[in-house]
Amino acid sequence: MSSFLSSIPSTSSSSTDVTARKEAIMAQVRTELALANAQELINKANEQCYAKCITKPGESLSGSEQSTL
């Protein structure tokens, strides 16, 4: 019976557990922020490259537009 009780997580957390959880959450937030920044950078680069490459939007691409894509 004692092994059963020891497998139940306690509701009180030590300060070490709280600190570890905070650090894990902060690491996750930093990772997600870095991913969001990378996605924003890629989107901006795509927009700028497209704007420079496709100079005259139309039904088809010119030869120079095709070569840049």
Short mmCIF file of N, CA, C and O in Angstrom, two decimals:
data_model
loop_
_atom_site.label_atom_id
_atom_site.label_comp_id
_atom_site.label_asym_id
_atom_site.label_seq_id
_atom_site.Cartn_x
_atom_site.Cartn_y
_atom_site.Cartn_z
N MET A 1 0.82 -1.19 0.00
CA MET A 1 0.00 0.00 0.00
C MET A 1 0.86 1.24 0.00
O MET A 1 0.50 2.22 -0.61
N SER A 2 2.02 1.22 0.62
CA SER A 2 2.85 2.41 0.66
C SER A 2 3.38 2.77 -0.73
O SER A 2 3.58 3.93 -1.03
N SER A 3 3.62 1.80 -1.61
CA SER A 3 4.07 2.11 -2.96
C SER A 3 2.96 2.82 -3.74
O SER A 3 3.24 3.67 -4.57
N PHE A 4 1.72 2.47 -3.47
CA PHE A 4 0.61 3.15 -4.11
C PHE A 4 0.56 4.62 -3.68
O PHE A 4 0.41 5.50 -4.50
N LEU A 5 0.72 4.88 -2.42
CA LEU A 5 0.67 6.24 -1.91
C LEU A 5 1.86 7.06 -2.37
O LEU A 5 1.74 8.26 -2.61
N SER A 6 2.99 6.42 -2.53
CA SER A 6 4.17 7.17 -2.97
C SER A 6 4.08 7.56 -4.44
O SER A 6 4.77 8.47 -4.88
N SER A 7 3.23 6.88 -5.21
CA SER A 7 3.09 7.21 -6.62
C SER A 7 2.14 8.38 -6.86
O SER A 7 2.10 8.95 -7.93
N ILE A 8 1.39 8.78 -5.86
CA ILE A 8 0.48 9.92 -5.98
C ILE A 8 1.27 11.20 -5.76
O ILE A 8 1.94 11.36 -4.75
N PRO A 9 1.22 12.12 -6.73
CA PRO A 9 1.97 13.36 -6.56
C PRO A 9 1.40 14.18 -5.41
O PRO A 9 0.20 14.27 -5.22
N SER A 10 2.30 14.78 -4.67
CA SER A 10 1.84 15.61 -3.56
C SER A 10 1.38 16.95 -4.08
O SER A 10 1.82 17.42 -5.12
N THR A 11 0.48 17.57 -3.36
CA THR A 11 -0.04 18.86 -3.79
C THR A 11 0.87 20.00 -3.38
O THR A 11 0.78 21.08 -3.93
N SER A 12 1.73 19.77 -2.43
CA SER A 12 2.66 20.82 -2.03
C SER A 12 3.96 20.65 -2.80
O SER A 12 4.48 19.56 -2.93
N SER A 13 4.47 21.74 -3.34
CA SER A 13 5.69 21.68 -4.13
C SER A 13 6.81 22.36 -3.36
O SER A 13 6.61 23.37 -2.70
N SER A 14 7.97 21.79 -3.48
CA SER A 14 9.12 22.43 -2.86
C SER A 14 9.54 23.62 -3.71
O SER A 14 9.16 23.75 -4.86
N SER A 15 10.33 24.49 -3.15
CA SER A 15 10.78 25.67 -3.90
C SER A 15 11.65 25.27 -5.09
O SER A 15 11.66 25.95 -6.11
N THR A 16 12.34 24.14 -4.97
CA THR A 16 13.14 23.64 -6.09
C THR A 16 12.25 23.25 -7.26
O THR A 16 12.55 23.58 -8.41
N ASP A 17 11.13 22.59 -6.97
CA ASP A 17 10.19 22.20 -8.02
C ASP A 17 9.58 23.43 -8.68
O ASP A 17 9.45 23.49 -9.90
N VAL A 18 9.23 24.42 -7.89
CA VAL A 18 8.63 25.64 -8.43
C VAL A 18 9.64 26.36 -9.31
O VAL A 18 9.31 26.82 -10.41
N THR A 19 10.87 26.45 -8.86
CA THR A 19 11.92 27.10 -9.64
C THR A 19 12.16 26.37 -10.95
O THR A 19 12.29 26.99 -12.00
N ALA A 20 12.19 25.05 -10.89
CA ALA A 20 12.39 24.26 -12.10
C ALA A 20 11.24 24.44 -13.07
O ALA A 20 11.46 24.56 -14.28
N ARG A 21 10.03 24.51 -12.57
CA ARG A 21 8.87 24.72 -13.44
C ARG A 21 8.92 26.11 -14.08
O ARG A 21 8.64 26.27 -15.26
N LYS A 22 9.28 27.11 -13.30
CA LYS A 22 9.39 28.47 -13.83
C LYS A 22 10.45 28.53 -14.93
O LYS A 22 10.24 29.15 -15.98
N GLU A 23 11.58 27.89 -14.69
CA GLU A 23 12.65 27.89 -15.69
C GLU A 23 12.21 27.17 -16.95
O GLU A 23 12.52 27.61 -18.07
N ALA A 24 11.48 26.07 -16.80
CA ALA A 24 11.00 25.32 -17.96
C ALA A 24 10.01 26.16 -18.76
O ALA A 24 10.05 26.18 -20.00
N ILE A 25 9.13 26.85 -18.07
CA ILE A 25 8.15 27.70 -18.75
C ILE A 25 8.86 28.85 -19.46
O ILE A 25 8.54 29.17 -20.61
N MET A 26 9.82 29.48 -18.80
CA MET A 26 10.56 30.57 -19.42
C MET A 26 11.33 30.09 -20.65
O MET A 26 11.39 30.79 -21.67
N ALA A 27 11.90 28.91 -20.58
CA ALA A 27 12.62 28.35 -21.73
C ALA A 27 11.65 28.12 -22.88
O ALA A 27 11.98 28.41 -24.04
N GLN A 28 10.46 27.62 -22.58
CA GLN A 28 9.45 27.40 -23.62
C GLN A 28 9.02 28.72 -24.24
O GLN A 28 8.88 28.82 -25.46
N VAL A 29 8.83 29.73 -23.43
CA VAL A 29 8.44 31.05 -23.94
C VAL A 29 9.54 31.62 -24.83
O VAL A 29 9.27 32.16 -25.91
N ARG A 30 10.80 31.49 -24.40
CA ARG A 30 11.91 31.97 -25.23
C ARG A 30 11.96 31.24 -26.56
O ARG A 30 12.19 31.85 -27.61
N THR A 31 11.73 29.94 -26.54
CA THR A 31 11.73 29.15 -27.77
C THR A 31 10.62 29.60 -28.70
O THR A 31 10.84 29.78 -29.91
N GLU A 32 9.43 29.78 -28.16
CA GLU A 32 8.30 30.22 -28.98
C GLU A 32 8.52 31.62 -29.52
O GLU A 32 8.16 31.92 -30.67
N LEU A 33 9.12 32.50 -28.74
CA LEU A 33 9.42 33.85 -29.19
C LEU A 33 10.45 33.82 -30.32
O LEU A 33 10.31 34.55 -31.32
N ALA A 34 11.46 33.00 -30.18
CA ALA A 34 12.47 32.88 -31.23
C ALA A 34 11.84 32.35 -32.52
O ALA A 34 12.17 32.83 -33.62
N LEU A 35 10.94 31.39 -32.40
CA LEU A 35 10.26 30.85 -33.58
C LEU A 35 9.39 31.92 -34.24
O LEU A 35 9.41 32.07 -35.47
N ALA A 36 8.67 32.68 -33.44
CA ALA A 36 7.83 33.75 -33.99
C ALA A 36 8.69 34.80 -34.69
O ALA A 36 8.33 35.29 -35.77
N ASN A 37 9.83 35.15 -34.11
CA ASN A 37 10.74 36.12 -34.74
C ASN A 37 11.29 35.59 -36.05
O ASN A 37 11.40 36.33 -37.03
N ALA A 38 11.65 34.32 -36.08
CA ALA A 38 12.16 33.71 -37.31
C ALA A 38 11.09 33.70 -38.39
O ALA A 38 11.37 34.01 -39.55
N GLN A 39 9.85 33.36 -38.02
CA GLN A 39 8.77 33.35 -39.00
C GLN A 39 8.52 34.76 -39.55
O GLN A 39 8.29 34.93 -40.74
N GLU A 40 8.56 35.75 -38.68
CA GLU A 40 8.36 37.13 -39.12
C GLU A 40 9.46 37.56 -40.08
O GLU A 40 9.21 38.20 -41.10
N LEU A 41 10.70 37.19 -39.77
CA LEU A 41 11.82 37.53 -40.64
C LEU A 41 11.67 36.86 -42.01
O LEU A 41 11.90 37.50 -43.05
N ILE A 42 11.29 35.60 -42.03
CA ILE A 42 11.09 34.89 -43.30
C ILE A 42 9.97 35.53 -44.10
O ILE A 42 10.10 35.72 -45.31
N ASN A 43 8.88 35.88 -43.43
CA ASN A 43 7.76 36.52 -44.13
C ASN A 43 8.17 37.86 -44.74
O ASN A 43 7.82 38.17 -45.88
N LYS A 44 8.92 38.65 -43.99
CA LYS A 44 9.38 39.95 -44.51
C LYS A 44 10.31 39.75 -45.70
O LYS A 44 10.22 40.48 -46.70
N ALA A 45 11.21 38.79 -45.60
CA ALA A 45 12.13 38.52 -46.70
C ALA A 45 11.36 38.07 -47.94
O ALA A 45 11.66 38.51 -49.06
N ASN A 46 10.38 37.19 -47.74
CA ASN A 46 9.56 36.74 -48.87
C ASN A 46 8.83 37.90 -49.53
O ASN A 46 8.78 37.99 -50.76
N GLU A 47 8.25 38.78 -48.72
CA GLU A 47 7.52 39.93 -49.26
C GLU A 47 8.45 40.83 -50.07
O GLU A 47 8.10 41.27 -51.17
N GLN A 48 9.62 41.10 -49.53
CA GLN A 48 10.56 41.99 -50.22
C GLN A 48 11.08 41.34 -51.50
O GLN A 48 11.19 42.01 -52.54
N CYS A 49 11.40 40.07 -51.43
CA CYS A 49 11.90 39.38 -52.63
C CYS A 49 10.83 39.32 -53.70
O CYS A 49 11.11 39.53 -54.88
N TYR A 50 9.60 39.03 -53.30
CA TYR A 50 8.50 38.96 -54.27
C TYR A 50 8.29 40.32 -54.92
O TYR A 50 8.12 40.42 -56.13
N ALA A 51 8.31 41.37 -54.10
CA ALA A 51 8.10 42.72 -54.63
C ALA A 51 9.20 43.10 -55.62
O ALA A 51 8.93 43.77 -56.63
N LYS A 52 10.43 42.68 -55.40
CA LYS A 52 11.53 43.00 -56.31
C LYS A 52 11.50 42.11 -57.54
O LYS A 52 11.93 42.52 -58.62
N CYS A 53 11.02 40.89 -57.38
CA CYS A 53 11.02 39.93 -58.48
C CYS A 53 9.84 40.15 -59.42
O CYS A 53 9.99 40.15 -60.63
N ILE A 54 8.66 40.32 -58.88
CA ILE A 54 7.45 40.47 -59.68
C ILE A 54 7.17 41.96 -59.82
O ILE A 54 6.50 42.57 -59.00
N THR A 55 7.70 42.52 -60.89
CA THR A 55 7.59 43.97 -61.07
C THR A 55 6.28 44.38 -61.72
O THR A 55 5.79 45.48 -61.49
N LYS A 56 5.71 43.50 -62.55
CA LYS A 56 4.45 43.80 -63.24
C LYS A 56 3.50 42.62 -63.06
O LYS A 56 3.50 41.69 -63.87
N PRO A 57 2.69 42.63 -62.01
CA PRO A 57 1.75 41.52 -61.82
C PRO A 57 0.81 41.39 -63.01
O PRO A 57 0.36 42.39 -63.58
N GLY A 58 0.56 40.17 -63.40
CA GLY A 58 -0.32 39.92 -64.53
C GLY A 58 -0.73 38.46 -64.57
O GLY A 58 -0.60 37.73 -63.58
N GLU A 59 -1.21 38.04 -65.73
CA GLU A 59 -1.71 36.67 -65.87
C GLU A 59 -0.57 35.65 -65.97
O GLU A 59 -0.76 34.47 -65.69
N SER A 60 0.60 36.10 -66.41
CA SER A 60 1.73 35.18 -66.54
C SER A 60 3.01 35.90 -66.13
O SER A 60 3.05 37.12 -66.02
N LEU A 61 4.05 35.12 -65.90
CA LEU A 61 5.34 35.67 -65.49
C LEU A 61 6.22 35.90 -66.72
O LEU A 61 6.22 35.10 -67.66
N SER A 62 6.98 36.96 -66.68
CA SER A 62 7.94 37.20 -67.75
C SER A 62 9.13 36.26 -67.58
O SER A 62 9.27 35.59 -66.54
N GLY A 63 10.00 36.23 -68.54
CA GLY A 63 11.18 35.36 -68.46
C GLY A 63 12.07 35.68 -67.27
O GLY A 63 12.56 34.80 -66.58
N SER A 64 12.30 36.98 -67.03
CA SER A 64 13.16 37.37 -65.90
C SER A 64 12.49 37.03 -64.56
O SER A 64 13.16 36.66 -63.61
N GLU A 65 11.16 37.19 -64.51
CA GLU A 65 10.43 36.83 -63.28
C GLU A 65 10.51 35.33 -63.02
O GLU A 65 10.70 34.90 -61.88
N GLN A 66 10.39 34.55 -64.08
CA GLN A 66 10.48 33.09 -63.92
C GLN A 66 11.86 32.67 -63.44
O GLN A 66 11.99 31.79 -62.61
N SER A 67 12.89 33.34 -63.95
CA SER A 67 14.26 32.94 -63.58
C SER A 67 14.57 33.31 -62.13
O SER A 67 15.34 32.61 -61.46
N THR A 68 13.97 34.40 -61.63
CA THR A 68 14.24 34.77 -60.24
C THR A 68 13.50 33.89 -59.25
O THR A 68 13.92 33.75 -58.11
N LEU A 69 12.37 33.35 -59.67
CA LEU A 69 11.63 32.47 -58.77
C LEU A 69 12.26 31.10 -58.79
O LEU A 69 12.31 30.37 -57.90
#
